[in-house]
Coordinates of C-alpha atoms in Angstrom, one line a residue:
X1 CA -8.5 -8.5 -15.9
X2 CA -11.3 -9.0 -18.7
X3 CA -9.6 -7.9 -21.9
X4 CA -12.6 -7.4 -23.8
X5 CA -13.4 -4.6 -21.8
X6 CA -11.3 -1.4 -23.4
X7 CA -12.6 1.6 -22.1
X8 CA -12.4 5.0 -24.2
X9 CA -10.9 7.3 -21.5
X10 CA -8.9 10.7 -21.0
X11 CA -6.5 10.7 -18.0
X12 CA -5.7 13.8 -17.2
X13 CA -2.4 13.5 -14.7
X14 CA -1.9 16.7 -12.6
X15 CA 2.4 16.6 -11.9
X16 CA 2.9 15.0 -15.3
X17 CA 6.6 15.8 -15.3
X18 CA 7.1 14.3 -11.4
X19 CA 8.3 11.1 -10.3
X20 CA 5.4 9.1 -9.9
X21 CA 4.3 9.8 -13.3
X22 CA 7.3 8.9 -14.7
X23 CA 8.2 5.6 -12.8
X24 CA 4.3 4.3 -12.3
X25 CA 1.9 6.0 -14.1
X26 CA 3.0 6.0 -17.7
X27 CA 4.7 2.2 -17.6
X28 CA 1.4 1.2 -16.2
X29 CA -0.6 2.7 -18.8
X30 CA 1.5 1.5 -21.4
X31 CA 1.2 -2.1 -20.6
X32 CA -2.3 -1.5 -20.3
X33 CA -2.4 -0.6 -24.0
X34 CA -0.3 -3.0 -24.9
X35 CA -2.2 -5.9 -24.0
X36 CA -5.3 -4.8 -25.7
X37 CA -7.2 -3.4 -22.4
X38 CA -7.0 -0.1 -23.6
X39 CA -8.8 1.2 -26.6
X40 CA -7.3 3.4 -29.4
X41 CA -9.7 5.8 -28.2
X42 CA -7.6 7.2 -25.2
X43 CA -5.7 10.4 -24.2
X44 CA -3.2 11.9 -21.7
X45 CA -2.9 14.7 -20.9
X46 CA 0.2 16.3 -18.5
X47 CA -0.3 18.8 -16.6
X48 CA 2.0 20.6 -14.4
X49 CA 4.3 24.4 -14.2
X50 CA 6.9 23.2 -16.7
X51 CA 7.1 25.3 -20.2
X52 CA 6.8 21.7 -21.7
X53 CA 6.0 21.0 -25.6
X54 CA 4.0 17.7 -26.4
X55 CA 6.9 16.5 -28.0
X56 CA 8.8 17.2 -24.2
X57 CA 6.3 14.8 -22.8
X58 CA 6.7 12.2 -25.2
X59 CA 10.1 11.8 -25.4
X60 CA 9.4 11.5 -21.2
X61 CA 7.3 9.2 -21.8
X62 CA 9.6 7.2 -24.5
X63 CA 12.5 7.4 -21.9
X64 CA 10.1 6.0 -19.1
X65 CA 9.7 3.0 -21.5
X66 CA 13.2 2.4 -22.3
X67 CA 13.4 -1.2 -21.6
X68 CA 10.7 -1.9 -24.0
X69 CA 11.9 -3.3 -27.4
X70 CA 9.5 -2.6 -29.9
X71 CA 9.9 0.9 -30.5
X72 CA 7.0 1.0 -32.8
X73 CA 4.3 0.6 -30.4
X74 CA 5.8 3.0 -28.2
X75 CA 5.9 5.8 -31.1
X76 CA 2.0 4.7 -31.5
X77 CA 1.5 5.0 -27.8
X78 CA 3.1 8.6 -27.1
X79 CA 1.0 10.0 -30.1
X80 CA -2.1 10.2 -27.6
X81 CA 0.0 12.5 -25.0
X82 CA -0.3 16.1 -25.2
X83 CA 1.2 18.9 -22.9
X84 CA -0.4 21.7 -20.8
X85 CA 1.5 24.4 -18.9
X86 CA -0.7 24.7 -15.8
X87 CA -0.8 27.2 -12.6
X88 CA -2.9 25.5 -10.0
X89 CA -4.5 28.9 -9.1
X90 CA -5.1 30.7 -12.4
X91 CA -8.4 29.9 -13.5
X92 CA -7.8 30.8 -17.1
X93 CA -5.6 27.4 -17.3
X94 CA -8.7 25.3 -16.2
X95 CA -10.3 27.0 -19.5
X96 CA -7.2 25.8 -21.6
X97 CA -7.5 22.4 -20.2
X98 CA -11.1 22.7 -20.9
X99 CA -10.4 23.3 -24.5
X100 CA -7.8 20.6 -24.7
X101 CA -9.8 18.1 -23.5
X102 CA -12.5 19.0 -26.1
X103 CA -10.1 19.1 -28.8
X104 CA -8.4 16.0 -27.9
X105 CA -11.5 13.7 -27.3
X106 CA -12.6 14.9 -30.9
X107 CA -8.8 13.9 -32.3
X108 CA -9.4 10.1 -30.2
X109 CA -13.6 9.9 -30.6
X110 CA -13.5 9.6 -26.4
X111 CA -16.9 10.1 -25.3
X112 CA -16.2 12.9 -22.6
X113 CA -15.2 10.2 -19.9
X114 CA -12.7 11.7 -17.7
X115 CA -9.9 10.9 -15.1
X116 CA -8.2 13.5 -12.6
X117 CA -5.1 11.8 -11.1
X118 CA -3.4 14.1 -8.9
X119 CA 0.0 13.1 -8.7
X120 CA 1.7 16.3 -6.9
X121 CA 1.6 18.3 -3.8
X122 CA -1.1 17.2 -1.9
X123 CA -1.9 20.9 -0.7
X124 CA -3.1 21.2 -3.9
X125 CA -5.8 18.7 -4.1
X126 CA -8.7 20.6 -2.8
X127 CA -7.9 23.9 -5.0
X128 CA -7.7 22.1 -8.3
X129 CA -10.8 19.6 -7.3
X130 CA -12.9 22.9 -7.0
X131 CA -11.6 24.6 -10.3
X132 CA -12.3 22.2 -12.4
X133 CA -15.8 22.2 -11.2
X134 CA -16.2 25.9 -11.2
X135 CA -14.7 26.2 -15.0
X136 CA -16.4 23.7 -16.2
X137 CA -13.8 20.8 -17.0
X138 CA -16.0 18.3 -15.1
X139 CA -19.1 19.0 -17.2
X140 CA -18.0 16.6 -20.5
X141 CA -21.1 14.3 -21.6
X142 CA -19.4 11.4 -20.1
X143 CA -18.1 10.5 -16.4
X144 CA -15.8 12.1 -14.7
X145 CA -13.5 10.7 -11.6
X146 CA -10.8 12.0 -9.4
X147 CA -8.1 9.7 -8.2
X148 CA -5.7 10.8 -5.1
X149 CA -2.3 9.8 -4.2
X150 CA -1.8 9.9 -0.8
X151 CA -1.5 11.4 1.6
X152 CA -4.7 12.0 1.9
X153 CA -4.5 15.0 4.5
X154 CA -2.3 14.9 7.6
X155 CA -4.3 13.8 10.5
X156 CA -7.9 13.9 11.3
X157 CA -8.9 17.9 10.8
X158 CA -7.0 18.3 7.9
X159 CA -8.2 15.4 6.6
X160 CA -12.3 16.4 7.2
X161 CA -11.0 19.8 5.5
X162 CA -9.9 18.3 2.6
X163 CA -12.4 15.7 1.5
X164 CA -15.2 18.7 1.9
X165 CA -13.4 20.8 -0.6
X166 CA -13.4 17.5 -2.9
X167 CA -17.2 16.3 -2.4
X168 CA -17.7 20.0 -3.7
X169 CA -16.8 19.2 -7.2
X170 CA -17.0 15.4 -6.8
X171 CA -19.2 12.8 -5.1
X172 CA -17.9 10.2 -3.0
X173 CA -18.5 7.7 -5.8
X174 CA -16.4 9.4 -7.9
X175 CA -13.4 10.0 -6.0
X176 CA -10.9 7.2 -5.6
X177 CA -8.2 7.3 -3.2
X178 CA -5.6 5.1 -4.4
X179 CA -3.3 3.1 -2.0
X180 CA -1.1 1.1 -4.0
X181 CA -0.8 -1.8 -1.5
X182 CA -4.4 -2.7 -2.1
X183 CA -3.3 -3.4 -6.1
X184 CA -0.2 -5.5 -5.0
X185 CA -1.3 -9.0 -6.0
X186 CA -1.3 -11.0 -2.8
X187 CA -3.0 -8.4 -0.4
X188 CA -5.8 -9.5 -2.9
X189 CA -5.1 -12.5 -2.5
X190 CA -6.2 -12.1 1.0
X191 CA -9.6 -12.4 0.6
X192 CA -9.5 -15.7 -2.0
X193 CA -7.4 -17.7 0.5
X194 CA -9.4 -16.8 3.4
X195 CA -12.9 -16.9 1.5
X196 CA -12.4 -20.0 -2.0
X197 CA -10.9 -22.4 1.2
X198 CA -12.7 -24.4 3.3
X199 CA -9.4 -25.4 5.6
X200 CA -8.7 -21.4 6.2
X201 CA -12.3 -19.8 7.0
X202 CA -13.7 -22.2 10.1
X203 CA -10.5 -21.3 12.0
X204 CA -9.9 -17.8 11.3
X205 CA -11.0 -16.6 14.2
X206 CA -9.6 -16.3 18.2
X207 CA -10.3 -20.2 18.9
X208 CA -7.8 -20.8 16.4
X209 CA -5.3 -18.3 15.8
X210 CA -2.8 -17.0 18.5
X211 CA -1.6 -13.9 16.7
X212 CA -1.0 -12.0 13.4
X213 CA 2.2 -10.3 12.7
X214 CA 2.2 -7.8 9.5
X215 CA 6.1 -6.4 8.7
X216 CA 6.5 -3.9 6.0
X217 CA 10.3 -3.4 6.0
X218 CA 12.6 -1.2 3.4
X219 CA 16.2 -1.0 3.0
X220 CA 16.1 2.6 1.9
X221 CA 16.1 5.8 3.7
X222 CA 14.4 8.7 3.1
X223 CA 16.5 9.4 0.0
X224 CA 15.7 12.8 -1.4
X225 CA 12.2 12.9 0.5
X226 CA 13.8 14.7 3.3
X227 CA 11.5 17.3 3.7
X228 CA 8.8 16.0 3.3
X229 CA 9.3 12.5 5.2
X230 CA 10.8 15.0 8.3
X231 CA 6.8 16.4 8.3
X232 CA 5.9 12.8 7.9
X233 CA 7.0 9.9 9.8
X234 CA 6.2 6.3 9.5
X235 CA 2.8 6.8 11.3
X236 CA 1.4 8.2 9.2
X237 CA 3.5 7.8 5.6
X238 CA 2.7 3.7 6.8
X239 CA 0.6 2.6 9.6
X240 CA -2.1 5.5 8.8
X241 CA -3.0 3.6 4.8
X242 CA -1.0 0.4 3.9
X243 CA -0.2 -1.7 7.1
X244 CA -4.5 -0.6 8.7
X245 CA -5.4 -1.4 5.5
X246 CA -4.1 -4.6 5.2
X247 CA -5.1 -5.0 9.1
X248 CA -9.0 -4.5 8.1
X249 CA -8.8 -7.4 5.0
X250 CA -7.3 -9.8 7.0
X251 CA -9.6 -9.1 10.0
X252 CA -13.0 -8.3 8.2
X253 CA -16.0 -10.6 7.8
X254 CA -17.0 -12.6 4.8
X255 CA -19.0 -10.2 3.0
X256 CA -22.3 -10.7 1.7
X257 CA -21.7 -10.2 -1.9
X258 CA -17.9 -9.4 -3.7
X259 CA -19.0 -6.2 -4.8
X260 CA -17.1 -2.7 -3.3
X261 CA -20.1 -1.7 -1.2
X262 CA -20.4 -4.6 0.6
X263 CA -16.6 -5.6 0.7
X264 CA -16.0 -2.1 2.1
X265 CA -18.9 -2.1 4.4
X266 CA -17.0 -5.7 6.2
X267 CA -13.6 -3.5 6.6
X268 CA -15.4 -0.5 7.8
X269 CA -17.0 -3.3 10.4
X270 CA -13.2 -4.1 11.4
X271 CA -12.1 0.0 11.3
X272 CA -14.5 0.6 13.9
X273 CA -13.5 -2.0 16.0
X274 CA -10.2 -1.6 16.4
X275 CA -9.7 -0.7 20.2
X276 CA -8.5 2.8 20.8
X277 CA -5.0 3.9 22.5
X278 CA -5.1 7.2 24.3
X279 CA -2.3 9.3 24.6
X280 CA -1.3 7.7 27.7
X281 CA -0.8 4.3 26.6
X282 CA 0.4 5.1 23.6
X283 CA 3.6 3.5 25.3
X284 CA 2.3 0.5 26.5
X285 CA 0.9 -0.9 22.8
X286 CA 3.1 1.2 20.2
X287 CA 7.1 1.5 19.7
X288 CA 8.6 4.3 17.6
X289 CA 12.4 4.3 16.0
X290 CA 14.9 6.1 13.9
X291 CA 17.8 4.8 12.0
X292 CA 21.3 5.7 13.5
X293 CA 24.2 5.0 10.9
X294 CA 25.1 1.5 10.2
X295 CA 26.2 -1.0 7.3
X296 CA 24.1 -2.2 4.2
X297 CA 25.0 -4.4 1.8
X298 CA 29.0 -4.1 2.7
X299 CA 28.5 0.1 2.6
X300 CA 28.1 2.7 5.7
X301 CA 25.0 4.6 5.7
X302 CA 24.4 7.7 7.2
X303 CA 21.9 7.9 10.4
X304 CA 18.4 9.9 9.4
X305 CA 19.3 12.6 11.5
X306 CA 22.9 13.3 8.8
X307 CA 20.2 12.7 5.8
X308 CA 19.2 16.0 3.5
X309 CA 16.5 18.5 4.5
X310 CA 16.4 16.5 7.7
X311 CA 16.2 18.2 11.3
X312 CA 19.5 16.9 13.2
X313 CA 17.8 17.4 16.2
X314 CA 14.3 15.3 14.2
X315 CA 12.5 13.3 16.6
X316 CA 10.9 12.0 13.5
X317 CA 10.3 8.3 13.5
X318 CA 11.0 6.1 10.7
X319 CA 10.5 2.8 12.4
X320 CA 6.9 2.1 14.2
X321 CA 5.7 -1.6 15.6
X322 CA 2.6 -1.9 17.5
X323 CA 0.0 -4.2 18.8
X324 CA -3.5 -3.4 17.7
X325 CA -6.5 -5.1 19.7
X326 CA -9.9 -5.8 17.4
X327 CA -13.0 -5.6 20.0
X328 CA -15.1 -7.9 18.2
X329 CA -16.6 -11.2 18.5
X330 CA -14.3 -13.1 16.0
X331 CA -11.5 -11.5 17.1
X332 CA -11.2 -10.7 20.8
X333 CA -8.2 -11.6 22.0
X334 CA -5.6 -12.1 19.4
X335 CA -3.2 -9.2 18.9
X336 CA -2.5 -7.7 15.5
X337 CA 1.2 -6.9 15.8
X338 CA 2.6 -4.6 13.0
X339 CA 5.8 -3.3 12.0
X340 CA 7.5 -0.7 9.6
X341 CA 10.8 0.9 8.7
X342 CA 13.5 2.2 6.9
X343 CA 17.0 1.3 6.4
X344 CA 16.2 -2.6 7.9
X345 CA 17.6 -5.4 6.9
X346 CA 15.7 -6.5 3.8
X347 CA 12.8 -5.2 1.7
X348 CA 9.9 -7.9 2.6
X349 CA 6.6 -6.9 3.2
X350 CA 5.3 -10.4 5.0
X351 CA 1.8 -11.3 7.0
X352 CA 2.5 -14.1 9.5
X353 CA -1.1 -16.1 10.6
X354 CA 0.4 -18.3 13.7
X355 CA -2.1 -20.9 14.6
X356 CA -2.6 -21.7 18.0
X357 CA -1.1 -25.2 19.6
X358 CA -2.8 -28.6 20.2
X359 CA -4.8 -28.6 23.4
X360 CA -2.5 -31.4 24.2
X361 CA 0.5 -32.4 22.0
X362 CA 1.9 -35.2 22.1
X363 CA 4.6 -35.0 19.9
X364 CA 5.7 -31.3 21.5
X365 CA 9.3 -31.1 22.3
X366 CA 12.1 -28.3 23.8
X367 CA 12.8 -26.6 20.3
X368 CA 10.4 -28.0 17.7
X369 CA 7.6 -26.0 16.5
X370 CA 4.0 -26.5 18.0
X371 CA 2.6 -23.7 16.2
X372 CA 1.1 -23.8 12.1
X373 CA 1.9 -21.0 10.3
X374 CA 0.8 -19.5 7.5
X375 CA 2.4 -16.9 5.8
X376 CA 1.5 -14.5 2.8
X377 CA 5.0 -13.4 0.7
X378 CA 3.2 -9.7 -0.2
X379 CA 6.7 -8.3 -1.7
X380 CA 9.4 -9.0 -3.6
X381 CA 8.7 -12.3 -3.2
X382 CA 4.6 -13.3 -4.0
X383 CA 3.2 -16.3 -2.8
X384 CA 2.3 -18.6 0.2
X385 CA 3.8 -21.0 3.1
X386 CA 2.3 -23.3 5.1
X387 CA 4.7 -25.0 7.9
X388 CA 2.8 -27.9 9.5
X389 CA 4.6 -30.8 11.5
X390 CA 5.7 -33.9 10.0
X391 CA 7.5 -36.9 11.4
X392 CA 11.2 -36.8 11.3
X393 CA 12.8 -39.2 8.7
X394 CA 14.4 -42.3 10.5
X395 CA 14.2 -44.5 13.7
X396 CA 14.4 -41.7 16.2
X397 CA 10.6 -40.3 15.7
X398 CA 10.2 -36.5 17.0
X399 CA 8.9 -34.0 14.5
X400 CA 10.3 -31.4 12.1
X401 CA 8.4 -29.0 10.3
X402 CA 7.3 -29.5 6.9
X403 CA 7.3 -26.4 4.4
X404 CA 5.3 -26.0 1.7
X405 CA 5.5 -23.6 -0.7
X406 CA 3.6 -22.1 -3.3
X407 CA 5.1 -19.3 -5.4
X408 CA 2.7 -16.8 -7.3
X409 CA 5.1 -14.3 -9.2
X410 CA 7.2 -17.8 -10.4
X411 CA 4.5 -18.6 -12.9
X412 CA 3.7 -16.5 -15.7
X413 CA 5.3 -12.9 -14.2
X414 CA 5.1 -11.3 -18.1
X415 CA 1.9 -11.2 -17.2
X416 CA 1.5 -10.3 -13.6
X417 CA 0.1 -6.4 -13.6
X418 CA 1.7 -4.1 -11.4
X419 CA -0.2 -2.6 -8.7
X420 CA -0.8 1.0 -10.2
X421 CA -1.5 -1.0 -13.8
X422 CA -4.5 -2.8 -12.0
X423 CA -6.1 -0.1 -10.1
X424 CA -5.8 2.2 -13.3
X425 CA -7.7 0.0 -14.8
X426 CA -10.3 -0.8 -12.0
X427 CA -10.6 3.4 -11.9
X428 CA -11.0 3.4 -15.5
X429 CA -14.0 0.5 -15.3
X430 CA -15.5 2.5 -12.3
X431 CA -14.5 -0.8 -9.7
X432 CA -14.0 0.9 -6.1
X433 CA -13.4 -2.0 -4.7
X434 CA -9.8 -1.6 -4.1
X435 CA -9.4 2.0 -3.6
X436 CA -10.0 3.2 0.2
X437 CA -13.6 5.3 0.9
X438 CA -13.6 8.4 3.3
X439 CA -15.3 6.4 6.1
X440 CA -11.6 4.1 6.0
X441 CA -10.0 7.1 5.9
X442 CA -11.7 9.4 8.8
X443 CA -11.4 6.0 10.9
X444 CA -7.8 5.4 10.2
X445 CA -7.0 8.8 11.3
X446 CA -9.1 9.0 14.1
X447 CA -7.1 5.8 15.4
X448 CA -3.5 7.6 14.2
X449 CA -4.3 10.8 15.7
X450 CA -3.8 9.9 19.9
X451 CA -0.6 8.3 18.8
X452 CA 0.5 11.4 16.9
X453 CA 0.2 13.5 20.1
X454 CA 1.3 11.2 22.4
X455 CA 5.0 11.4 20.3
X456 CA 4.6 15.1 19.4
X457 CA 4.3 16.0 23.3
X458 CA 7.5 14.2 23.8
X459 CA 10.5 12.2 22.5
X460 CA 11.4 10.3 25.8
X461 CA 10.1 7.2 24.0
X462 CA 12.5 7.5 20.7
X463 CA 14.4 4.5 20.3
X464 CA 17.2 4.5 17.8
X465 CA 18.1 1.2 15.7
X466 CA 21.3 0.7 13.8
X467 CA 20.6 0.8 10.0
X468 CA 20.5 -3.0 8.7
X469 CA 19.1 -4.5 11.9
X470 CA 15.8 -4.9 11.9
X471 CA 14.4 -2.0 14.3
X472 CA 15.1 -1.3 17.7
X473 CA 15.1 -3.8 20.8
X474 CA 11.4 -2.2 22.3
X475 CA 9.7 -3.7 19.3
X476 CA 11.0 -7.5 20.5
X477 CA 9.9 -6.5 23.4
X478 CA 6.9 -5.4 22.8
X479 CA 6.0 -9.0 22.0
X480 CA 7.7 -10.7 24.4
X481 CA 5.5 -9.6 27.3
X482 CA 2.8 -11.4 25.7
X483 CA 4.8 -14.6 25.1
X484 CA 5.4 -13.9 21.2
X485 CA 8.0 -13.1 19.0
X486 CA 8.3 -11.7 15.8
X487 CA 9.0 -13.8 12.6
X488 CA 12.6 -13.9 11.6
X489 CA 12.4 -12.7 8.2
X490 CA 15.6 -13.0 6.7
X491 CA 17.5 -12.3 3.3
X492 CA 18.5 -15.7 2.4
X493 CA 17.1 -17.4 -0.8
X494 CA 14.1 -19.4 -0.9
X495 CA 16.5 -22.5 -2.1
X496 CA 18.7 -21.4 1.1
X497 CA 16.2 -20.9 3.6
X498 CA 14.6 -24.7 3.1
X499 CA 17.9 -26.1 3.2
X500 CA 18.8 -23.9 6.5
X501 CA 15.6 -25.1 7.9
X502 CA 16.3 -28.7 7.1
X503 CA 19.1 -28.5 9.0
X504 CA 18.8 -27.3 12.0
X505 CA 15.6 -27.4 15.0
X506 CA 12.5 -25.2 13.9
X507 CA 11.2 -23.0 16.7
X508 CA 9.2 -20.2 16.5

């Protein structure tokens, strides 16, 4: 981030006393004026059905930033948050904000520039997008922009019906649809290790790679997002933003420029190319799961079906893997296999790049690795590893693989931004590049969509995994027919793991 750049800016965050706000969007903020990035001449202000006081908010926001020890900044940051008791439908509010906003930007000397973040039910988006065009919030002297949490409709339709209500009030280049995944540091990363590195580039392509395996896995269940996950699933909660996004900047070409239009443009290339799966073989290319009961860390868990606000008849799926096909020249060939769930093993979100063989190997044995591999540590651990094949040490010859490791969150993490933190700031510098357009969007559903009716016309295909395993059996399987299998991620150390791996033969 360029620290000389401090933006004067009101945010104003619609669900100001939710959960988002108080986990992500206030901690992110207030690093953001801690290190400087963030002039004095900003504002928040909460919005949401609460009979809240300023001074309600603040001390919400001081108790969001409890872990920080100098309480003095904190007192100076929460003296720039102010409190509005909003109905979503009553257009006299929009004229309170309206004057709040004024009066507040006076206070601060902001010059009109303006952020929507709608952090609440997404029902709502549309309604409030067009009030605050109708009332006059969005008409300040400055810019204004509207940033969107997902999800970002609920498949295809809905989603069309949505983003016209928004381009009412807003124009495309105003409206940012966030996806956190896209401000985690080594999705990113992506694009410098495939683009800054001549030994990655030449051989990203089907000559050289065999397949690409992306696994988004979470020990967690639905938690107290019951009803709304049971409307849900992992489709579209998943598959639908993070794991296609992450799909299209691994697969896209080197774009012409690093600016958002044309870095979007190469992953709109990729969207549009992804080969589409109708209803009847959905089967045959995705697998769907739900956690039954099981054991986590030494503790029983309930199955999804025993968890609150859930169905117990749900046919819900909170586990997909699938194999996606890219009809392009660089990329025919080689299967994109992805996976997601709840109530797995670990929390790792990993991409696995495995290299295709020698033509001819010479040093190929039962049990020892012919493959490279490169994989990117996306979350909790951040960095890169590169297994190639070295000799073994001693007389005997043979070959063992050679690990090596780079680790990106064990150098200077105090300073490592958090996702939201980042994209905050790209929203307030007006950078698009990492929030996803409504030509991603439309794509990505239209993809989602025959797979969504496929499994809403029938739950024969619902496989259920024990919670702690890492998804059901079909999901192996699913790679098996083509010869592959999926990279065993496990929970051991990063210490652990090379020592396991020294030990014993390497096969993949």
């Amino acid at each position: 981030m360029n620290t000389k750049i401090q933006p004067k800016t009101s945010i104003v965050i619609f669900g100001a006393t939710g959960d988002l706000a108080k986990r992500k969007l206030y901690p992110s903020i207030f690093n953001l004026y801690k290190k400087g990035q963030l002039a004095e001449n900003f504002a928040v202000v909460g919005v949401a059905r609460r009979p809240w006081s300023n001074e309600t908010l603040r001390d919400t926001v001081k108790a969001s930033l409890e872990h920080e020890p100098n309480r003095d900044v904190v007192e100076q940051f929460c003296q720039h948050f102010y409190y509005l008791s909003f109905e979503v439908t009553n257009k006299s509010t929009y004229h309170e904000l309206k004057t709040l906003l004024d009066e507040v930007e006076t206070i601060h000397k902001i010059p009109g520039n303006r952020i929507f973040y709608m952090s609440m039910a997404p029902e709502f988006f549309g309604t409030i997008a067009k009030n605050l065009k109708a009332e006059g919030v969005t008409d300040s002297g400055g810019w204004t922009r509207l940033v969107i949490e997902k999800p970002f409709g609920h498949d295809l339709e809905s989603a069309r019906a949505l983003n016209q209500e928004i381009r009412q009030a807003f124009s495309e280049e105003e409206i940012y649809r966030i996806d956190h995944y896209l401000g985690k540091e080594m999705v990113q990363n992506i694009e410098v290790i495939r683009f800054a590195n001549a030994i990655f580039e030449p051989l990203w392509n089907n000559k050289y790679i065999s397949n690409i395996q992306i696994t988004s896995s979470e020990t967690l269940g639905v938690e107290e997002r019951g009803g709304y996950y049971d409307t849900s699933g992992a489709l579209r909660d998943m598959v639908q933003n993070h794991m296609l996004q992450m799909v299209s900047l691994l697969a896209m070409d080197p774009p012409i420029r690093l600016t958002p239009d044309e870095i979007r443009s190469e992953k709109i290339k990729v969207l549009r190319a992804i080969r589409p799966i109708t209803e009847q073989d959905t089967s045959r290319y995705f697998v769907r799961g739900q956690y039954g009961p099981g054991v986590l860390n030494e503790s029983e868990v309930p199955g999804y079906r025993s968890e609150n606000n859930v169905n117990p008849h749900s046919k819900t799926e909170t586990f997909v893997a699938g194999k996606i096909l890219i009809d392009s020249h660089r990329w025919a060939g080689v299967p994109f296999y992805i996976r997601t769930g709840k109530r797995m093993l670990l929390k790792s979100t990993e991409i696995v790049i495995e290299f295709k063989g020698m033509p001819m190997n010479l040093y190929y044995s039962e049990n020892q690795t012919q493959s490279n591999l490169l994989i990117i540590h996306v979350q909790p651990d951040e960095g890169l590893t590169l297994f190639l094949n070295g000799k073994k040490v001693g007389p005997a010859g043979g070959t063992t693989p050679v690990q090596l490791d780079y680790c990106n969150n064990c150098v200077d993490t105090t300073n490592t931004p958090e996702a939201y933190e980042r994209l905050i700031y790209d929203c307030m510098l007006g950078d698009a590049t990492n929030f996803t357009h409504w030509d991603e969007v439309e794509l990505s559903w239209s993809f989602i969509d025959s797979i969504s009716k496929a499994w809403e016309k029938s739950d024969k295909d619902l496989h259920f995994y024990e919670s702690g395993s890492m998804g059901p059996d079909a999901s192996m399987e699913l790679l098996e027919k083509d010869g592959h299998q999926w990279w065993p991620i496990t929970s051991e150390s990063k210490e652990e793991e090379k020592r396991s791996r020294s030990n014993e033969s390497f096969r993949y």
